Amino acid sequence: EDQDMRRRVKTSRMKNLDHLDILLAELARNVRDRGGQVYFAETAQDAIDYTLEVARANKVRRVVKGKSMISMEIGIDPTLENEGIEVVETDLGEYIIQLAGDKPSHIIAPCIHMDRDQIGELFADKLGIDYTNDPPTLTLAARKALREKMLTADMGLTGCNLACAETGHISLVSNEGNIRMATTVPPVHVALMGMERIVATLDEHRETIQLLTRGAALQKLSTYVSFLGGPTSDDDPDGPKEFHLVIIDNGRSKILADPEFQEIL
């Protein structure tokens, strides 16, 4: 059954790459119809410049981030920090790495190279708590510190696991709930999306997400799957006042043009 699903998803992914321009145009149209803004960034620098413009226009002083590999790819954090903006990673592993001034060592478990004794020492130093190596106590200390940041942030910055052209939504998966805080509490949400991360229909989306969570963590589904695609409406108090989707090429179209390499997308 899993192999059949893998075959189906691969077939649809490859087909969608052949029609990427049409799908991205439909996605952008549907997001804009819902009041969101869409920007196509040819390079990493274009994506950084656009995000910085949005931050300046909204007088942003603090950004909370959902875990995002594409934000690392384009290297956006230093530019925001040079602008005097505080940037806070909200994924627990990424937050630990950030406090330690370290680099992630794993795509899903960024601080797998650190043990609880090291993390206990780090938290005692950086968060001002008494030293402990008890994981639940350490997690609660991080949760308390991060909640304060999330509730006072001016902008949420996330990646995008998958976008659905048919509905004009992006989706994000997480097991901690931090991404929901980063996308609904701050008044501005900027989502960075690699241009290949798109499916045509909700049916395709369902199977692709199922395969993603199985491949990532052997889960049938992540704890939280969020669909986002525009600012909050007048009759809905929750959500950002502005939603920006930044669709990033950064060399992907060159890969797409090469029949041998395009499968890596």
PDB file of C-alpha atoms in Angstrom:
ATOM      1  CA  GLU A   1       0.000   0.000   0.000  1.00  0.00           C
ATOM      2  CA  ASP A   2       2.819   2.407   0.894  1.00  0.00           C
ATOM      3  CA  GLN A   3       4.631   1.552  -2.338  1.00  0.00           C
ATOM      4  CA  ASP A   4       1.467   2.234  -4.351  1.00  0.00           C
ATOM      5  CA  MET A   5       1.089   5.579  -2.624  1.00  0.00           C
ATOM      6  CA  ARG A   6       4.729   6.435  -3.334  1.00  0.00           C
ATOM      7  CA  ARG A   7       4.239   5.627  -7.023  1.00  0.00           C
ATOM      8  CA  ARG A   8       1.061   7.731  -7.238  1.00  0.00           C
ATOM      9  CA  VAL A   9       2.629  10.706  -5.477  1.00  0.00           C
ATOM     10  CA  LYS A  10       5.796  10.543  -7.575  1.00  0.00           C
ATOM     11  CA  THR A  11       3.746  10.442 -10.785  1.00  0.00           C
ATOM     12  CA  SER A  12       1.691  13.465  -9.721  1.00  0.00           C
ATOM     13  CA  ARG A  13       4.789  15.363  -8.508  1.00  0.00           C
ATOM     14  CA  MET A  14       6.580  14.849 -11.830  1.00  0.00           C
ATOM     15  CA  LYS A  15       3.444  15.813 -13.785  1.00  0.00           C
ATOM     16  CA  ASN A  16       3.084  18.975 -11.696  1.00  0.00           C
ATOM     17  CA  LEU A  17       6.696  19.944 -12.438  1.00  0.00           C
ATOM     18  CA  ASP A  18       5.790  19.874 -16.142  1.00  0.00           C
ATOM     19  CA  HIS A  19       3.000  22.396 -15.480  1.00  0.00           C
ATOM     20  CA  LEU A  20       4.674  24.388 -12.724  1.00  0.00           C
ATOM     21  CA  ASP A  21       4.092  27.803 -14.315  1.00  0.00           C
ATOM     22  CA  ILE A  22       0.323  27.193 -14.613  1.00  0.00           C
ATOM     23  CA  LEU A  23       0.030  25.873 -11.047  1.00  0.00           C
ATOM     24  CA  LEU A  24       1.997  28.778  -9.548  1.00  0.00           C
ATOM     25  CA  ALA A  25      -0.139  31.292 -11.450  1.00  0.00           C
ATOM     26  CA  GLU A  26      -3.320  29.642 -10.144  1.00  0.00           C
ATOM     27  CA  LEU A  27      -1.942  29.571  -6.591  1.00  0.00           C
ATOM     28  CA  ALA A  28      -1.017  33.264  -6.761  1.00  0.00           C
ATOM     29  CA  ARG A  29      -4.435  34.201  -8.155  1.00  0.00           C
ATOM     30  CA  ASN A  30      -6.289  32.328  -5.411  1.00  0.00           C
ATOM     31  CA  VAL A  31      -4.125  33.777  -2.612  1.00  0.00           C
ATOM     32  CA  ARG A  32      -4.599  37.313  -3.985  1.00  0.00           C
ATOM     33  CA  ASP A  33      -8.364  36.777  -4.281  1.00  0.00           C
ATOM     34  CA  ARG A  34      -8.400  36.145  -0.540  1.00  0.00           C
ATOM     35  CA  GLY A  35      -6.505  39.355   0.196  1.00  0.00           C
ATOM     36  CA  GLY A  36      -3.014  37.873   0.463  1.00  0.00           C
ATOM     37  CA  GLN A  37       0.033  39.223  -1.347  1.00  0.00           C
ATOM     38  CA  VAL A  38       2.325  37.124  -3.544  1.00  0.00           C
ATOM     39  CA  TYR A  39       5.867  37.936  -4.618  1.00  0.00           C
ATOM     40  CA  PHE A  40       7.970  35.871  -7.030  1.00  0.00           C
ATOM     41  CA  ALA A  41      11.632  36.027  -5.955  1.00  0.00           C
ATOM     42  CA  GLU A  42      14.159  35.049  -8.616  1.00  0.00           C
ATOM     43  CA  THR A  43      17.103  34.998  -6.203  1.00  0.00           C
ATOM     44  CA  ALA A  44      17.715  34.559  -2.484  1.00  0.00           C
ATOM     45  CA  GLN A  45      18.529  38.278  -2.273  1.00  0.00           C
ATOM     46  CA  ASP A  46      15.187  39.209  -3.896  1.00  0.00           C
ATOM     47  CA  ALA A  47      13.364  37.185  -1.219  1.00  0.00           C
ATOM     48  CA  ILE A  48      15.401  38.809   1.571  1.00  0.00           C
ATOM     49  CA  ASP A  49      14.849  42.323   0.172  1.00  0.00           C
ATOM     50  CA  TYR A  50      11.083  41.807  -0.117  1.00  0.00           C
ATOM     51  CA  THR A  51      10.783  40.434   3.428  1.00  0.00           C
ATOM     52  CA  LEU A  52      12.829  43.351   4.735  1.00  0.00           C
ATOM     53  CA  GLU A  53      10.542  45.817   2.921  1.00  0.00           C
ATOM     54  CA  VAL A  54       7.500  44.236   4.568  1.00  0.00           C
ATOM     55  CA  ALA A  55       9.247  44.389   7.969  1.00  0.00           C
ATOM     56  CA  ARG A  56      10.152  48.062   7.513  1.00  0.00           C
ATOM     57  CA  ALA A  57       6.664  49.001   6.322  1.00  0.00           C
ATOM     58  CA  ASN A  58       5.197  47.405   9.465  1.00  0.00           C
ATOM     59  CA  LYS A  59       7.880  48.780  11.824  1.00  0.00           C
ATOM     60  CA  VAL A  60       8.749  45.225  12.868  1.00  0.00           C
ATOM     61  CA  ARG A  61      11.032  44.866  15.904  1.00  0.00           C
ATOM     62  CA  ARG A  62      10.614  41.165  16.686  1.00  0.00           C
ATOM     63  CA  VAL A  63      10.181  38.216  14.306  1.00  0.00           C
ATOM     64  CA  VAL A  64       9.194  34.710  15.433  1.00  0.00           C
ATOM     65  CA  LYS A  65      10.089  31.899  13.055  1.00  0.00           C
ATOM     66  CA  GLY A  66       8.614  28.509  12.361  1.00  0.00           C
ATOM     67  CA  LYS A  67      11.232  25.884  11.506  1.00  0.00           C
ATOM     68  CA  SER A  68      12.128  26.517   7.883  1.00  0.00           C
ATOM     69  CA  MET A  69      14.898  25.027   5.760  1.00  0.00           C
ATOM     70  CA  ILE A  70      14.356  27.612   3.014  1.00  0.00           C
ATOM     71  CA  SER A  71      15.014  30.487   5.431  1.00  0.00           C
ATOM     72  CA  MET A  72      18.375  28.806   6.092  1.00  0.00           C
ATOM     73  CA  GLU A  73      18.929  28.316   2.368  1.00  0.00           C
ATOM     74  CA  ILE A  74      18.543  32.027   1.643  1.00  0.00           C
ATOM     75  CA  GLY A  75      20.246  33.076   4.914  1.00  0.00           C
ATOM     76  CA  ILE A  76      17.716  35.716   5.918  1.00  0.00           C
ATOM     77  CA  ASP A  77      18.384  35.982   9.685  1.00  0.00           C
ATOM     78  CA  PRO A  78      21.574  38.095   9.625  1.00  0.00           C
ATOM     79  CA  THR A  79      19.939  40.709   7.353  1.00  0.00           C
ATOM     80  CA  LEU A  80      16.985  41.087   9.706  1.00  0.00           C
ATOM     81  CA  GLU A  81      19.282  41.268  12.719  1.00  0.00           C
ATOM     82  CA  ASN A  82      21.447  43.929  11.032  1.00  0.00           C
ATOM     83  CA  GLU A  83      18.269  45.974  10.741  1.00  0.00           C
ATOM     84  CA  GLY A  84      17.944  45.830  14.538  1.00  0.00           C
ATOM     85  CA  ILE A  85      15.169  43.213  14.428  1.00  0.00           C
ATOM     86  CA  GLU A  86      15.175  40.415  17.009  1.00  0.00           C
ATOM     87  CA  VAL A  87      14.775  37.028  15.303  1.00  0.00           C
ATOM     88  CA  VAL A  88      13.552  34.097  17.433  1.00  0.00           C
ATOM     89  CA  GLU A  89      13.431  30.446  16.368  1.00  0.00           C
ATOM     90  CA  THR A  90      10.353  28.835  17.934  1.00  0.00           C
ATOM     91  CA  ASP A  91      10.928  25.160  17.087  1.00  0.00           C
ATOM     92  CA  LEU A  92      12.383  23.711  20.316  1.00  0.00           C
ATOM     93  CA  GLY A  93      15.416  22.166  18.615  1.00  0.00           C
ATOM     94  CA  GLU A  94      16.096  25.274  16.521  1.00  0.00           C
ATOM     95  CA  TYR A  95      15.665  27.481  19.608  1.00  0.00           C
ATOM     96  CA  ILE A  96      18.269  25.433  21.509  1.00  0.00           C
ATOM     97  CA  ILE A  97      20.646  25.713  18.523  1.00  0.00           C
ATOM     98  CA  GLN A  98      20.051  29.463  18.329  1.00  0.00           C
ATOM     99  CA  LEU A  99      20.720  29.963  22.057  1.00  0.00           C
ATOM    100  CA  ALA A 100      23.949  27.967  21.680  1.00  0.00           C
ATOM    101  CA  GLY A 101      25.047  29.942  18.599  1.00  0.00           C
ATOM    102  CA  ASP A 102      25.348  26.580  16.829  1.00  0.00           C
ATOM    103  CA  LYS A 103      24.294  25.109  13.460  1.00  0.00           C
ATOM    104  CA  PRO A 104      21.589  22.425  13.022  1.00  0.00           C
ATOM    105  CA  SER A 105      22.998  18.913  12.638  1.00  0.00           C
ATOM    106  CA  HIS A 106      19.871  17.210  11.275  1.00  0.00           C
ATOM    107  CA  ILE A 107      17.039  18.249   8.974  1.00  0.00           C
ATOM    108  CA  ILE A 108      14.296  17.211  11.455  1.00  0.00           C
ATOM    109  CA  ALA A 109      16.092  17.024  14.818  1.00  0.00           C
ATOM    110  CA  PRO A 110      18.412  20.054  14.703  1.00  0.00           C
ATOM    111  CA  CYS A 111      20.044  19.578  18.109  1.00  0.00           C
ATOM    112  CA  ILE A 112      20.364  15.799  18.129  1.00  0.00           C
ATOM    113  CA  HIS A 113      24.113  16.231  18.776  1.00  0.00           C
ATOM    114  CA  MET A 114      23.472  17.793  22.208  1.00  0.00           C
ATOM    115  CA  ASP A 115      22.525  15.854  25.357  1.00  0.00           C
ATOM    116  CA  ARG A 116      20.272  16.987  28.192  1.00  0.00           C
ATOM    117  CA  ASP A 117      23.221  17.918  30.424  1.00  0.00           C
ATOM    118  CA  GLN A 118      24.534  20.356  27.795  1.00  0.00           C
ATOM    119  CA  ILE A 119      21.042  21.756  27.233  1.00  0.00           C
ATOM    120  CA  GLY A 120      20.578  22.110  31.014  1.00  0.00           C
ATOM    121  CA  GLU A 121      23.793  24.134  31.255  1.00  0.00           C
ATOM    122  CA  LEU A 122      22.778  26.250  28.255  1.00  0.00           C
ATOM    123  CA  PHE A 123      19.338  27.061  29.734  1.00  0.00           C
ATOM    124  CA  ALA A 124      20.838  27.861  33.159  1.00  0.00           C
ATOM    125  CA  ASP A 125      23.158  30.303  31.389  1.00  0.00           C
ATOM    126  CA  LYS A 126      20.765  31.831  28.843  1.00  0.00           C
ATOM    127  CA  LEU A 127      17.326  31.578  30.462  1.00  0.00           C
ATOM    128  CA  GLY A 128      18.445  32.190  34.030  1.00  0.00           C
ATOM    129  CA  ILE A 129      16.827  29.047  35.453  1.00  0.00           C
ATOM    130  CA  ASP A 130      18.398  26.746  38.036  1.00  0.00           C
ATOM    131  CA  TYR A 131      20.419  23.947  36.446  1.00  0.00           C
ATOM    132  CA  THR A 132      18.415  20.788  35.724  1.00  0.00           C
ATOM    133  CA  ASN A 133      18.781  18.007  33.169  1.00  0.00           C
ATOM    134  CA  ASP A 134      15.134  16.924  33.424  1.00  0.00           C
ATOM    135  CA  PRO A 135      13.646  17.128  29.889  1.00  0.00           C
ATOM    136  CA  PRO A 136      10.060  18.107  30.908  1.00  0.00           C
ATOM    137  CA  THR A 137      11.374  20.901  33.163  1.00  0.00           C
ATOM    138  CA  LEU A 138      13.670  22.164  30.402  1.00  0.00           C
ATOM    139  CA  THR A 139      10.843  22.026  27.848  1.00  0.00           C
ATOM    140  CA  LEU A 140       8.560  24.044  30.134  1.00  0.00           C
ATOM    141  CA  ALA A 141      11.286  26.670  30.617  1.00  0.00           C
ATOM    142  CA  ALA A 142      11.638  26.995  26.833  1.00  0.00           C
ATOM    143  CA  ARG A 143       7.850  27.117  26.401  1.00  0.00           C
ATOM    144  CA  LYS A 144       7.545  29.959  28.905  1.00  0.00           C
ATOM    145  CA  ALA A 145      10.330  31.960  27.236  1.00  0.00           C
ATOM    146  CA  LEU A 146       8.977  31.330  23.739  1.00  0.00           C
ATOM    147  CA  ARG A 147       5.358  32.136  24.588  1.00  0.00           C
ATOM    148  CA  GLU A 148       6.390  35.609  25.712  1.00  0.00           C
ATOM    149  CA  LYS A 149       8.215  36.125  22.402  1.00  0.00           C
ATOM    150  CA  MET A 150       5.297  34.828  20.328  1.00  0.00           C
ATOM    151  CA  LEU A 151       2.720  36.979  22.083  1.00  0.00           C
ATOM    152  CA  THR A 152       4.743  40.145  21.504  1.00  0.00           C
ATOM    153  CA  ALA A 153       6.086  39.492  17.983  1.00  0.00           C
ATOM    154  CA  ASP A 154       5.349  41.883  15.116  1.00  0.00           C
ATOM    155  CA  MET A 155       5.904  39.310  12.366  1.00  0.00           C
ATOM    156  CA  GLY A 156       5.769  35.545  11.891  1.00  0.00           C
ATOM    157  CA  LEU A 157       8.163  34.044   9.331  1.00  0.00           C
ATOM    158  CA  THR A 158       7.650  30.465   8.154  1.00  0.00           C
ATOM    159  CA  GLY A 159       8.438  28.134   5.313  1.00  0.00           C
ATOM    160  CA  CYS A 160       5.849  26.158   3.375  1.00  0.00           C
ATOM    161  CA  ASN A 161       5.572  22.372   3.337  1.00  0.00           C
ATOM    162  CA  LEU A 162       3.129  22.273   0.441  1.00  0.00           C
ATOM    163  CA  ALA A 163       0.902  24.701  -1.432  1.00  0.00           C
ATOM    164  CA  CYS A 164      -2.353  23.701  -3.114  1.00  0.00           C
ATOM    165  CA  ALA A 165      -3.055  25.539  -6.367  1.00  0.00           C
ATOM    166  CA  GLU A 166      -6.762  24.575  -6.426  1.00  0.00           C
ATOM    167  CA  THR A 167      -7.543  26.204  -3.063  1.00  0.00           C
ATOM    168  CA  GLY A 168      -4.836  28.878  -2.830  1.00  0.00           C
ATOM    169  CA  HIS A 169      -3.585  27.656   0.546  1.00  0.00           C
ATOM    170  CA  ILE A 170      -0.178  26.776   1.873  1.00  0.00           C
ATOM    171  CA  SER A 171       0.106  24.087   4.505  1.00  0.00           C
ATOM    172  CA  LEU A 172       2.549  23.675   7.364  1.00  0.00           C
ATOM    173  CA  VAL A 173       3.088  20.574   9.477  1.00  0.00           C
ATOM    174  CA  SER A 174       4.451  20.563  13.019  1.00  0.00           C
ATOM    175  CA  ASN A 175       4.391  18.475  16.175  1.00  0.00           C
ATOM    176  CA  GLU A 176       4.814  21.303  18.679  1.00  0.00           C
ATOM    177  CA  GLY A 177       2.087  23.815  17.791  1.00  0.00           C
ATOM    178  CA  ASN A 178       4.673  26.588  17.637  1.00  0.00           C
ATOM    179  CA  ILE A 179       3.997  27.236  13.952  1.00  0.00           C
ATOM    180  CA  ARG A 180       0.337  27.960  14.689  1.00  0.00           C
ATOM    181  CA  MET A 181       1.416  30.565  17.242  1.00  0.00           C
ATOM    182  CA  ALA A 182       3.851  32.101  14.753  1.00  0.00           C
ATOM    183  CA  THR A 183       1.229  32.311  11.993  1.00  0.00           C
ATOM    184  CA  THR A 184      -1.869  33.469  13.895  1.00  0.00           C
ATOM    185  CA  VAL A 185      -0.653  35.729  16.723  1.00  0.00           C
ATOM    186  CA  PRO A 186       1.625  38.293  14.976  1.00  0.00           C
ATOM    187  CA  PRO A 187      -0.131  40.906  12.785  1.00  0.00           C
ATOM    188  CA  VAL A 188       2.002  39.992   9.743  1.00  0.00           C
ATOM    189  CA  HIS A 189       2.785  36.521   8.364  1.00  0.00           C
ATOM    190  CA  VAL A 190       5.437  36.043   5.668  1.00  0.00           C
ATOM    191  CA  ALA A 191       5.705  32.529   4.215  1.00  0.00           C
ATOM    192  CA  LEU A 192       8.774  31.549   2.202  1.00  0.00           C
ATOM    193  CA  MET A 193       8.092  28.849  -0.383  1.00  0.00           C
ATOM    194  CA  GLY A 194      10.422  26.939  -2.679  1.00  0.00           C
ATOM    195  CA  MET A 195       8.655  27.127  -6.041  1.00  0.00           C
ATOM    196  CA  GLU A 196       8.503  23.330  -6.450  1.00  0.00           C
ATOM    197  CA  ARG A 197       6.472  22.795  -3.260  1.00  0.00           C
ATOM    198  CA  ILE A 198       3.077  22.747  -4.934  1.00  0.00           C
ATOM    199  CA  VAL A 199       0.343  20.275  -5.751  1.00  0.00           C
ATOM    200  CA  ALA A 200      -2.600  20.789  -8.090  1.00  0.00           C
ATOM    201  CA  THR A 201      -5.516  19.502  -6.007  1.00  0.00           C
ATOM    202  CA  LEU A 202      -6.535  18.773  -2.415  1.00  0.00           C
ATOM    203  CA  ASP A 203      -6.575  15.043  -3.216  1.00  0.00           C
ATOM    204  CA  GLU A 204      -2.933  15.187  -4.269  1.00  0.00           C
ATOM    205  CA  HIS A 205      -2.203  17.287  -1.198  1.00  0.00           C
ATOM    206  CA  ARG A 206      -3.647  14.649   1.145  1.00  0.00           C
ATOM    207  CA  GLU A 207      -1.469  11.826  -0.160  1.00  0.00           C
ATOM    208  CA  THR A 208       1.673  13.943  -0.436  1.00  0.00           C
ATOM    209  CA  ILE A 209       1.362  15.154   3.177  1.00  0.00           C
ATOM    210  CA  GLN A 210       0.753  11.582   4.351  1.00  0.00           C
ATOM    211  CA  LEU A 211       3.910  10.476   2.588  1.00  0.00           C
ATOM    212  CA  LEU A 212       5.853  13.448   3.975  1.00  0.00           C
ATOM    213  CA  THR A 213       4.995  12.688   7.598  1.00  0.00           C
ATOM    214  CA  ARG A 214       5.725   8.979   7.171  1.00  0.00           C
ATOM    215  CA  GLY A 215       9.054   9.734   5.539  1.00  0.00           C
ATOM    216  CA  ALA A 216       9.977  12.315   8.168  1.00  0.00           C
ATOM    217  CA  ALA A 217       8.929  10.684  11.440  1.00  0.00           C
ATOM    218  CA  LEU A 218       7.038   7.450  10.705  1.00  0.00           C
ATOM    219  CA  GLN A 219       3.801   9.223  11.659  1.00  0.00           C
ATOM    220  CA  LYS A 220       0.489   8.701   9.904  1.00  0.00           C
ATOM    221  CA  LEU A 221       0.006  12.445  10.251  1.00  0.00           C
ATOM    222  CA  SER A 222       1.730  15.267  12.101  1.00  0.00           C
ATOM    223  CA  THR A 223       0.082  16.549  15.283  1.00  0.00           C
ATOM    224  CA  TYR A 224      -0.686  19.885  13.642  1.00  0.00           C
ATOM    225  CA  VAL A 225      -1.470  20.445   9.960  1.00  0.00           C
ATOM    226  CA  SER A 226      -2.296  24.104   9.282  1.00  0.00           C
ATOM    227  CA  PHE A 227      -3.832  25.564   6.121  1.00  0.00           C
ATOM    228  CA  LEU A 228      -3.066  29.250   5.612  1.00  0.00           C
ATOM    229  CA  GLY A 229      -3.652  31.550   2.709  1.00  0.00           C
ATOM    230  CA  GLY A 230      -4.621  35.086   3.502  1.00  0.00           C
ATOM    231  CA  PRO A 231      -5.217  37.727   6.129  1.00  0.00           C
ATOM    232  CA  THR A 232      -7.983  37.397   8.705  1.00  0.00           C
ATOM    233  CA  SER A 233     -11.494  38.442   7.650  1.00  0.00           C
ATOM    234  CA  ASP A 234     -13.701  40.973   9.462  1.00  0.00           C
ATOM    235  CA  ASP A 235     -15.791  38.261  11.114  1.00  0.00           C
ATOM    236  CA  ASP A 236     -12.770  36.229  12.265  1.00  0.00           C
ATOM    237  CA  PRO A 237     -10.685  37.693  15.095  1.00  0.00           C
ATOM    238  CA  ASP A 238      -7.777  35.232  14.730  1.00  0.00           C
ATOM    239  CA  GLY A 239      -4.999  35.528  12.212  1.00  0.00           C
ATOM    240  CA  PRO A 240      -2.685  38.102  10.671  1.00  0.00           C
ATOM    241  CA  LYS A 241      -3.749  41.432   9.201  1.00  0.00           C
ATOM    242  CA  GLU A 242      -1.302  40.841   6.328  1.00  0.00           C
ATOM    243  CA  PHE A 243      -0.282  37.618   4.585  1.00  0.00           C
ATOM    244  CA  HIS A 244       2.667  37.535   2.180  1.00  0.00           C
ATOM    245  CA  LEU A 245       3.696  34.487   0.153  1.00  0.00           C
ATOM    246  CA  VAL A 246       7.236  34.687  -1.249  1.00  0.00           C
ATOM    247  CA  ILE A 247       7.718  32.071  -3.985  1.00  0.00           C
ATOM    248  CA  ILE A 248      11.434  31.465  -4.406  1.00  0.00           C
ATOM    249  CA  ASP A 249      13.323  30.241  -7.475  1.00  0.00           C
ATOM    250  CA  ASN A 250      16.977  30.630  -6.364  1.00  0.00           C
ATOM    251  CA  GLY A 251      18.298  28.236  -9.023  1.00  0.00           C
ATOM    252  CA  ARG A 252      15.329  25.864  -9.123  1.00  0.00           C
ATOM    253  CA  SER A 253      14.337  26.783 -12.695  1.00  0.00           C
ATOM    254  CA  LYS A 254      17.814  25.703 -13.865  1.00  0.00           C
ATOM    255  CA  ILE A 255      17.261  22.312 -12.207  1.00  0.00           C
ATOM    256  CA  LEU A 256      13.784  22.145 -13.736  1.00  0.00           C
ATOM    257  CA  ALA A 257      15.226  22.708 -17.221  1.00  0.00           C
ATOM    258  CA  ASP A 258      17.534  19.693 -16.895  1.00  0.00           C
ATOM    259  CA  PRO A 259      15.660  16.440 -17.649  1.00  0.00           C
ATOM    260  CA  GLU A 260      18.185  14.390 -15.692  1.00  0.00           C
ATOM    261  CA  PHE A 261      18.204  16.548 -12.563  1.00  0.00           C
ATOM    262  CA  GLN A 262      14.616  17.778 -12.331  1.00  0.00           C
ATOM    263  CA  GLU A 263      13.562  14.735 -10.302  1.00  0.00           C
ATOM    264  CA  ILE A 264      15.369  16.118  -7.234  1.00  0.00           C
ATOM    265  CA  LEU A 265      12.690  18.823  -7.092  1.00  0.00           C
TER     266      LEU A 265
END
